[in-house]
Every structure is written in C-alpha cells, then in structure tokens.
Amino acid sequence: MQIRDEVFDDRAAVFALTHAAFAGTDPVAEPAEVDLLRNLFTDPGYDPHYSLVAVDTPVVIGHVIATWGSIDDSKPVLGVGPVAVSPEYQRNGVGSMLMQTLHDRAQAQGLPGIVLLGDPKYYGRFGYEAAAKYGIVPSDPSWGDYFMVRVFDEATLPAGNFRYAASFAC
Ligand SMILES: CC(C)(COP(=O)(O)OP(=O)(O)OC[C@H]1O[C@@H](n2cnc3c(N)ncnc32)[C@H](O)[C@@H]1OP(=O)(O)O)[C@@H](O)C(=O)NCCC(=O)NCCS
C-alpha cells in the first residue's frame, strides 16, 4: 500500500470509494460527502498538497482531503474531511496511514494545527483534542467536542472563529 498525491484521474475512484464508505441503507442515494468532495475539488480552499490517496496498486482504496478554512476570516487553517476507506479495506490501518501522512505534511509545512469535525473516539488516537480548549470556535456551536484540533505548535496556534472552506456551507 502506498500513499501519494491525488491526481485528476483518481477522482472517479475517489467518488466511488467515498460513496461506498458513507453509503446508508439506500444503495442508490448519493451520500452528501460525495457532492461535498465534488465541490471541494473546485473550491478556492482546495490544495493538491493536502489531497491524498491510498493505493493498493493499481486500485485506489482510500482518500483524505484537507482544505483551507480560516480563523476570524483572516488566518488560514486547514480543515480535514471527508476521509474514507473502501469498505473491503477498512480496519487494516489505511485510514491511520492517510491521517499520519496528512499530519506529517502539515507539520513539515510548519502549520500550527489542523481542525476537523469527527468522532473523538476515532480521532483521539491521532492526538486530536476538543478545539474549544484552545479557543477555536466552530461556526455551529452544536458541534461541541466533536470539533477538534490536532495541535502541532500551541505557541503559534490562532484562536477565534473558525470557518471551513466555502463548499462546506456551514
Ligand atoms: C473512518 C475510516 C476512514 C477509518 O479507516 P480505516 O482504514 O478503517 O481505519 P484504521 O484501520 O486505520 O483504524 C481502524 C480503527 O478505527 C476504528 N474506527 C473506525 N471508524 C470509527 C468511528 N467512527 N468511531 C470510532 N472508531 C472508529 C475502528 O473500530 C478500528 O479500531 P481498532 O483499531 O481499535 O480496531 C473508515 O472506517 C471509513 O471510511 N468509514 C466510513 C466513512 C467515515 O465515517 N469517515 C470518517 C468521517 S469523515
């Protein structure tokens, strides 16, 4: 298994695996995450450096994306999501490798932290903590402790009101 940058030709596979990973009981209904991804790929917050695929050559089996949001409309901060692994490849460490590679890149670029909305039971294992602890406030207060930050450098981490890339529409 290999993690590499997503390229345009991966996108059909990325949409398909995201559909499969987020599918509800109706197999025909498209999960909202697929449309979100479609929009994120043309969003001004899209950054190819932070869209990664996991490949079991030649099959694309996982994808993670982080896009640029902002704090107080002025300080750029990456927001993670969606992340998805093909159902038949889940629980083999693929999601963890995608997250780890994303974090390595963010750290190598000197970013102070990265945020996401997700389940603390899963993301806690990657060092995510409640963003409120660091004064980072989500656009929807009901997210509570599900809105989290992975801190790389507390001294330079901005506090304030976080807003995701426009495609999230929240
Ligand atoms: C979440 C997801 C990306 C994890 O990918 P993965 O390759 O299965 O992850 P890993 O193999 O690295 O880790 C698996 C572990 O995560 C746990 N896990 C997965 N989803 C979880 C969740 N929502 N809450 C808590 N734990 C979760 C599994 O129970 C497993 O735990 P274990 O190691 O103690 O057995 C994958 O399960 C997926 O695509 N899920 C559907 C889409 C989704 O919910 N995406 C995340 C929200 S954006």
PDB file of C-alpha atoms and ligand atoms in Angstrom:
ATOM      1  CA  MET A   1       0.000   0.000   0.000  1.00  0.00           C
ATOM      2  CA  GLN A   2       1.229   3.416  -0.953  1.00  0.00           C
ATOM      3  CA  ILE A   3       0.091   6.947  -0.054  1.00  0.00           C
ATOM      4  CA  ARG A   4       0.529   9.557  -2.766  1.00  0.00           C
ATOM      5  CA  ASP A   5      -0.922  12.842  -4.035  1.00  0.00           C
ATOM      6  CA  GLU A   6      -4.365  12.574  -5.570  1.00  0.00           C
ATOM      7  CA  VAL A   7      -4.328  13.295  -9.305  1.00  0.00           C
ATOM      8  CA  PHE A   8      -7.282  14.185 -11.515  1.00  0.00           C
ATOM      9  CA  ASP A   9      -7.524  10.662 -12.933  1.00  0.00           C
ATOM     10  CA  ASP A  10      -8.094   9.271  -9.415  1.00  0.00           C
ATOM     11  CA  ARG A  11     -11.301  11.178  -8.933  1.00  0.00           C
ATOM     12  CA  ALA A  12     -13.784   8.638 -10.323  1.00  0.00           C
ATOM     13  CA  ALA A  13     -12.315   6.069  -7.920  1.00  0.00           C
ATOM     14  CA  VAL A  14     -12.316   8.571  -5.051  1.00  0.00           C
ATOM     15  CA  PHE A  15     -16.009   9.371  -5.598  1.00  0.00           C
ATOM     16  CA  ALA A  16     -16.834   5.661  -5.803  1.00  0.00           C
ATOM     17  CA  LEU A  17     -14.995   4.674  -2.624  1.00  0.00           C
ATOM     18  CA  THR A  18     -16.391   7.682  -0.755  1.00  0.00           C
ATOM     19  CA  HIS A  19     -19.880   6.678  -1.888  1.00  0.00           C
ATOM     20  CA  ALA A  20     -19.301   3.118  -0.682  1.00  0.00           C
ATOM     21  CA  ALA A  21     -17.781   4.187   2.638  1.00  0.00           C
ATOM     22  CA  PHE A  22     -20.591   6.619   3.506  1.00  0.00           C
ATOM     23  CA  ALA A  23     -23.471   4.646   1.942  1.00  0.00           C
ATOM     24  CA  GLY A  24     -26.616   4.440   4.028  1.00  0.00           C
ATOM     25  CA  THR A  25     -29.332   1.838   3.697  1.00  0.00           C
ATOM     26  CA  ASP A  26     -30.421   3.092   0.240  1.00  0.00           C
ATOM     27  CA  PRO A  27     -27.658   1.981  -2.163  1.00  0.00           C
ATOM     28  CA  VAL A  28     -28.869   4.368  -4.878  1.00  0.00           C
ATOM     29  CA  ALA A  29     -28.885   7.538  -2.760  1.00  0.00           C
ATOM     30  CA  GLU A  30     -25.678   9.520  -3.081  1.00  0.00           C
ATOM     31  CA  PRO A  31     -24.157  10.367   0.306  1.00  0.00           C
ATOM     32  CA  ALA A  32     -23.703  14.104   0.911  1.00  0.00           C
ATOM     33  CA  GLU A  33     -19.950  13.578   1.236  1.00  0.00           C
ATOM     34  CA  VAL A  34     -19.642  12.776  -2.490  1.00  0.00           C
ATOM     35  CA  ASP A  35     -21.198  16.080  -3.517  1.00  0.00           C
ATOM     36  CA  LEU A  36     -19.080  17.865  -0.927  1.00  0.00           C
ATOM     37  CA  LEU A  37     -15.940  16.356  -2.465  1.00  0.00           C
ATOM     38  CA  ARG A  38     -17.040  17.327  -5.976  1.00  0.00           C
ATOM     39  CA  ASN A  39     -17.345  20.922  -4.749  1.00  0.00           C
ATOM     40  CA  LEU A  40     -14.134  20.863  -2.742  1.00  0.00           C
ATOM     41  CA  PHE A  41     -12.108  19.928  -5.826  1.00  0.00           C
ATOM     42  CA  THR A  42     -13.037  23.312  -7.349  1.00  0.00           C
ATOM     43  CA  ASP A  43     -13.115  25.278  -4.085  1.00  0.00           C
ATOM     44  CA  PRO A  44     -10.595  28.113  -3.613  1.00  0.00           C
ATOM     45  CA  GLY A  45      -9.614  26.291  -0.413  1.00  0.00           C
ATOM     46  CA  TYR A  46      -8.536  23.193  -2.368  1.00  0.00           C
ATOM     47  CA  ASP A  47      -4.828  22.482  -2.094  1.00  0.00           C
ATOM     48  CA  PRO A  48      -3.478  19.458  -4.016  1.00  0.00           C
ATOM     49  CA  HIS A  49      -0.744  19.055  -1.395  1.00  0.00           C
ATOM     50  CA  TYR A  50      -3.458  18.014   1.085  1.00  0.00           C
ATOM     51  CA  SER A  51      -5.495  15.609  -1.022  1.00  0.00           C
ATOM     52  CA  LEU A  52      -4.006  12.122  -0.648  1.00  0.00           C
ATOM     53  CA  VAL A  53      -4.947   8.701  -1.907  1.00  0.00           C
ATOM     54  CA  ALA A  54      -4.049   5.271  -0.592  1.00  0.00           C
ATOM     55  CA  VAL A  55      -3.302   2.849  -3.408  1.00  0.00           C
ATOM     56  CA  ASP A  56      -3.169  -0.933  -3.411  1.00  0.00           C
ATOM     57  CA  THR A  57      -1.622  -0.948  -6.887  1.00  0.00           C
ATOM     58  CA  PRO A  58      -3.421  -0.208  -9.094  1.00  0.00           C
ATOM     59  CA  VAL A  59      -6.591   0.260  -7.012  1.00  0.00           C
ATOM     60  CA  VAL A  60      -7.360   3.492  -5.142  1.00  0.00           C
ATOM     61  CA  ILE A  61      -8.628   2.269  -1.756  1.00  0.00           C
ATOM     62  CA  GLY A  62      -8.699   5.395   0.410  1.00  0.00           C
ATOM     63  CA  HIS A  63      -8.697   9.163   0.305  1.00  0.00           C
ATOM     64  CA  VAL A  64      -8.276  12.065   2.699  1.00  0.00           C
ATOM     65  CA  ILE A  65      -8.558  15.745   1.962  1.00  0.00           C
ATOM     66  CA  ALA A  66      -7.913  18.893   3.974  1.00  0.00           C
ATOM     67  CA  THR A  67      -8.905  22.280   2.594  1.00  0.00           C
ATOM     68  CA  TRP A  68      -8.151  25.812   3.684  1.00  0.00           C
ATOM     69  CA  GLY A  69     -10.639  27.427   6.014  1.00  0.00           C
ATOM     70  CA  SER A  70      -9.890  30.390   8.215  1.00  0.00           C
ATOM     71  CA  ILE A  71      -9.980  31.760  11.713  1.00  0.00           C
ATOM     72  CA  ASP A  72     -11.598  35.192  12.046  1.00  0.00           C
ATOM     73  CA  ASP A  73     -11.693  35.343   8.217  1.00  0.00           C
ATOM     74  CA  SER A  74      -8.003  36.157   8.148  1.00  0.00           C
ATOM     75  CA  LYS A  75      -5.809  33.343   9.478  1.00  0.00           C
ATOM     76  CA  PRO A  76      -5.708  30.302   7.171  1.00  0.00           C
ATOM     77  CA  VAL A  77      -6.237  26.960   8.906  1.00  0.00           C
ATOM     78  CA  LEU A  78      -6.713  23.540   7.300  1.00  0.00           C
ATOM     79  CA  GLY A  79      -9.917  21.617   7.944  1.00  0.00           C
ATOM     80  CA  VAL A  80      -9.854  17.842   7.361  1.00  0.00           C
ATOM     81  CA  GLY A  81     -12.629  15.922   5.625  1.00  0.00           C
ATOM     82  CA  PRO A  82     -14.011  13.851   4.274  1.00  0.00           C
ATOM     83  CA  VAL A  83     -11.796  10.827   4.850  1.00  0.00           C
ATOM     84  CA  ALA A  84     -12.897   7.461   3.526  1.00  0.00           C
ATOM     85  CA  VAL A  85     -11.558   3.958   3.006  1.00  0.00           C
ATOM     86  CA  SER A  86     -13.206   1.354   0.752  1.00  0.00           C
ATOM     87  CA  PRO A  87     -15.329  -0.877   2.995  1.00  0.00           C
ATOM     88  CA  GLU A  88     -13.458  -4.040   1.987  1.00  0.00           C
ATOM     89  CA  TYR A  89     -10.134  -2.439   3.023  1.00  0.00           C
ATOM     90  CA  GLN A  90     -11.238  -0.918   6.341  1.00  0.00           C
ATOM     91  CA  ARG A  91      -9.617  -1.857   9.682  1.00  0.00           C
ATOM     92  CA  ASN A  92      -6.251  -2.501   8.084  1.00  0.00           C
ATOM     93  CA  GLY A  93      -4.600   0.745   9.072  1.00  0.00           C
ATOM     94  CA  VAL A  94      -5.281   2.560   5.780  1.00  0.00           C
ATOM     95  CA  GLY A  95      -7.204   5.417   7.424  1.00  0.00           C
ATOM     96  CA  SER A  96      -4.446   5.791  10.016  1.00  0.00           C
ATOM     97  CA  MET A  97      -1.743   5.970   7.349  1.00  0.00           C
ATOM     98  CA  LEU A  98      -3.684   8.611   5.419  1.00  0.00           C
ATOM     99  CA  MET A  99      -4.116  10.717   8.562  1.00  0.00           C
ATOM    100  CA  GLN A 100      -0.482  10.280   9.593  1.00  0.00           C
ATOM    101  CA  THR A 101       0.777  11.358   6.148  1.00  0.00           C
ATOM    102  CA  LEU A 102      -1.522  14.374   6.181  1.00  0.00           C
ATOM    103  CA  HIS A 103      -0.188  15.381   9.592  1.00  0.00           C
ATOM    104  CA  ASP A 104       3.424  14.855   8.503  1.00  0.00           C
ATOM    105  CA  ARG A 105       2.867  17.202   5.584  1.00  0.00           C
ATOM    106  CA  ALA A 106       1.156  19.826   7.700  1.00  0.00           C
ATOM    107  CA  GLN A 107       3.948  19.690  10.244  1.00  0.00           C
ATOM    108  CA  ALA A 108       6.642  19.817   7.569  1.00  0.00           C
ATOM    109  CA  GLN A 109       4.989  22.979   6.263  1.00  0.00           C
ATOM    110  CA  GLY A 110       5.167  24.498   9.750  1.00  0.00           C
ATOM    111  CA  LEU A 111       1.407  24.654  10.317  1.00  0.00           C
ATOM    112  CA  PRO A 112       0.468  25.211  13.969  1.00  0.00           C
ATOM    113  CA  GLY A 113      -2.535  22.867  13.858  1.00  0.00           C
ATOM    114  CA  ILE A 114      -5.305  21.316  11.818  1.00  0.00           C
ATOM    115  CA  VAL A 115      -9.005  21.003  12.677  1.00  0.00           C
ATOM    116  CA  LEU A 116     -11.819  18.576  11.943  1.00  0.00           C
ATOM    117  CA  LEU A 117     -15.342  17.617  12.850  1.00  0.00           C
ATOM    118  CA  GLY A 118     -15.413  13.963  13.793  1.00  0.00           C
ATOM    119  CA  ASP A 119     -15.762  11.277  16.402  1.00  0.00           C
ATOM    120  CA  PRO A 120     -13.369  11.840  19.331  1.00  0.00           C
ATOM    121  CA  LYS A 121     -13.249   8.049  19.826  1.00  0.00           C
ATOM    122  CA  TYR A 122     -11.569   7.663  16.416  1.00  0.00           C
ATOM    123  CA  TYR A 123      -9.608  10.903  16.062  1.00  0.00           C
ATOM    124  CA  GLY A 124      -8.402  10.980  19.654  1.00  0.00           C
ATOM    125  CA  ARG A 125      -5.910   8.266  18.654  1.00  0.00           C
ATOM    126  CA  PHE A 126      -4.231  10.796  16.337  1.00  0.00           C
ATOM    127  CA  GLY A 127      -3.866  13.391  19.083  1.00  0.00           C
ATOM    128  CA  TYR A 128      -6.971  15.438  18.327  1.00  0.00           C
ATOM    129  CA  GLU A 129      -8.433  17.364  21.262  1.00  0.00           C
ATOM    130  CA  ALA A 130     -11.527  19.499  21.716  1.00  0.00           C
ATOM    131  CA  ALA A 131     -10.848  22.734  19.800  1.00  0.00           C
ATOM    132  CA  ALA A 132     -12.690  24.710  22.492  1.00  0.00           C
ATOM    133  CA  LYS A 133      -9.761  24.004  24.812  1.00  0.00           C
ATOM    134  CA  TYR A 134      -7.645  26.212  22.541  1.00  0.00           C
ATOM    135  CA  GLY A 135     -10.266  28.928  21.991  1.00  0.00           C
ATOM    136  CA  ILE A 136     -11.115  27.772  18.457  1.00  0.00           C
ATOM    137  CA  VAL A 137     -14.844  28.245  17.989  1.00  0.00           C
ATOM    138  CA  PRO A 138     -16.803  26.422  15.247  1.00  0.00           C
ATOM    139  CA  SER A 139     -19.440  28.102  13.090  1.00  0.00           C
ATOM    140  CA  ASP A 140     -22.009  25.705  14.595  1.00  0.00           C
ATOM    141  CA  PRO A 141     -21.820  25.611  18.403  1.00  0.00           C
ATOM    142  CA  SER A 142     -23.775  22.337  18.500  1.00  0.00           C
ATOM    143  CA  TRP A 143     -20.639  20.502  17.266  1.00  0.00           C
ATOM    144  CA  GLY A 144     -19.291  20.712  20.815  1.00  0.00           C
ATOM    145  CA  ASP A 145     -16.369  18.388  21.499  1.00  0.00           C
ATOM    146  CA  TYR A 146     -16.754  16.770  18.054  1.00  0.00           C
ATOM    147  CA  PHE A 147     -14.996  19.828  16.662  1.00  0.00           C
ATOM    148  CA  MET A 148     -11.341  19.085  17.305  1.00  0.00           C
ATOM    149  CA  VAL A 149      -7.849  20.310  16.695  1.00  0.00           C
ATOM    150  CA  ARG A 150      -4.573  18.471  16.302  1.00  0.00           C
ATOM    151  CA  VAL A 151      -2.031  20.890  17.689  1.00  0.00           C
ATOM    152  CA  PHE A 152       1.480  20.971  16.225  1.00  0.00           C
ATOM    153  CA  ASP A 153       2.630  24.267  17.761  1.00  0.00           C
ATOM    154  CA  GLU A 154       0.493  25.719  20.524  1.00  0.00           C
ATOM    155  CA  ALA A 155       2.513  28.954  20.647  1.00  0.00           C
ATOM    156  CA  THR A 156       1.507  29.962  17.121  1.00  0.00           C
ATOM    157  CA  LEU A 157      -1.938  28.338  17.020  1.00  0.00           C
ATOM    158  CA  PRO A 158      -4.530  31.065  16.349  1.00  0.00           C
ATOM    159  CA  ALA A 159      -7.714  31.254  18.433  1.00  0.00           C
ATOM    160  CA  GLY A 160     -11.022  32.667  17.235  1.00  0.00           C
ATOM    161  CA  ASN A 161     -13.951  31.768  14.998  1.00  0.00           C
ATOM    162  CA  PHE A 162     -13.211  29.001  12.530  1.00  0.00           C
ATOM    163  CA  ARG A 163     -14.967  28.728   9.181  1.00  0.00           C
ATOM    164  CA  TYR A 164     -14.466  25.808   6.773  1.00  0.00           C
ATOM    165  CA  ALA A 165     -13.860  26.277   3.048  1.00  0.00           C
ATOM    166  CA  ALA A 166     -16.996  27.685   1.378  1.00  0.00           C
ATOM    167  CA  SER A 167     -18.092  24.307  -0.064  1.00  0.00           C
ATOM    168  CA  PHE A 168     -18.954  23.063   3.413  1.00  0.00           C
ATOM    169  CA  ALA A 169     -21.697  25.714   3.514  1.00  0.00           C
ATOM    170  CA  CYS A 170     -21.635  25.885   7.304  1.00  0.00           C
TER     171      CYS A 170
HETATM  172  C1  LIG B   1     -13.154   6.069   9.451  1.00  0.00           C
HETATM  173  C2  LIG B   1     -12.334   5.330   8.397  1.00  0.00           C
HETATM  174  C3  LIG B   1     -11.754   6.314   7.389  1.00  0.00           C
HETATM  175  C4  LIG B   1     -11.203   4.593   9.108  1.00  0.00           C
HETATM  176  O1  LIG B   1     -10.435   3.920   8.132  1.00  0.00           O
HETATM  177  P1  LIG B   1      -9.737   2.519   8.468  1.00  0.00           P
HETATM  178  O2  LIG B   1      -8.759   2.231   7.399  1.00  0.00           O
HETATM  179  O3  LIG B   1     -10.797   1.504   8.724  1.00  0.00           O
HETATM  180  O4  LIG B   1      -9.015   2.897   9.830  1.00  0.00           O
HETATM  181  P2  LIG B   1      -7.865   2.127  10.579  1.00  0.00           P
HETATM  182  O5  LIG B   1      -7.752   0.705  10.076  1.00  0.00           O
HETATM  183  O6  LIG B   1      -6.636   2.955  10.496  1.00  0.00           O
HETATM  184  O7  LIG B   1      -8.400   2.147  12.050  1.00  0.00           O
HETATM  185  C5  LIG B   1      -9.485   1.295  12.342  1.00  0.00           C
HETATM  186  C6  LIG B   1      -9.924   1.583  13.760  1.00  0.00           C
HETATM  187  O8  LIG B   1     -10.721   2.752  13.759  1.00  0.00           O
HETATM  188  C7  LIG B   1     -11.950   2.480  14.410  1.00  0.00           C
HETATM  189  N1  LIG B   1     -12.994   3.327  13.848  1.00  0.00           N
HETATM  190  C8  LIG B   1     -13.325   3.490  12.557  1.00  0.00           C
HETATM  191  N2  LIG B   1     -14.342   4.378  12.473  1.00  0.00           N
HETATM  192  C9  LIG B   1     -14.622   4.789  13.735  1.00  0.00           C
HETATM  193  C10 LIG B   1     -15.558   5.681  14.307  1.00  0.00           C
HETATM  194  N3  LIG B   1     -16.436   6.376  13.575  1.00  0.00           N
HETATM  195  N4  LIG B   1     -15.564   5.824  15.665  1.00  0.00           N
HETATM  196  C11 LIG B   1     -14.685   5.154  16.426  1.00  0.00           C
HETATM  197  N5  LIG B   1     -13.779   4.298  15.943  1.00  0.00           N
HETATM  198  C12 LIG B   1     -13.758   4.108  14.613  1.00  0.00           C
HETATM  199  C13 LIG B   1     -12.185   1.022  14.161  1.00  0.00           C
HETATM  200  O9  LIG B   1     -13.055   0.499  15.124  1.00  0.00           O
HETATM  201  C14 LIG B   1     -10.770   0.471  14.332  1.00  0.00           C
HETATM  202  O10 LIG B   1     -10.477   0.384  15.702  1.00  0.00           O
HETATM  203  P3  LIG B   1      -9.419  -0.669  16.265  1.00  0.00           P
HETATM  204  O11 LIG B   1      -8.104  -0.333  15.609  1.00  0.00           O
HETATM  205  O12 LIG B   1      -9.403  -0.399  17.738  1.00  0.00           O
HETATM  206  O13 LIG B   1      -9.942  -1.971  15.859  1.00  0.00           O
HETATM  207  C15 LIG B   1     -13.189   4.247   7.659  1.00  0.00           C
HETATM  208  O14 LIG B   1     -13.725   3.378   8.625  1.00  0.00           O
HETATM  209  C16 LIG B   1     -14.322   4.823   6.823  1.00  0.00           C
HETATM  210  O15 LIG B   1     -14.142   5.124   5.640  1.00  0.00           O
HETATM  211  N6  LIG B   1     -15.519   4.946   7.437  1.00  0.00           N
HETATM  212  C17 LIG B   1     -16.688   5.452   6.732  1.00  0.00           C
HETATM  213  C18 LIG B   1     -16.561   6.909   6.427  1.00  0.00           C
HETATM  214  C19 LIG B   1     -16.321   7.736   7.677  1.00  0.00           C
HETATM  215  O16 LIG B   1     -17.001   7.573   8.692  1.00  0.00           O
HETATM  216  N7  LIG B   1     -15.332   8.638   7.601  1.00  0.00           N
HETATM  217  C20 LIG B   1     -14.926   9.457   8.731  1.00  0.00           C
HETATM  218  C21 LIG B   1     -15.758  10.653   8.937  1.00  0.00           C
HETATM  219  S1  LIG B   1     -15.293  11.977   7.830  1.00  0.00           S
END
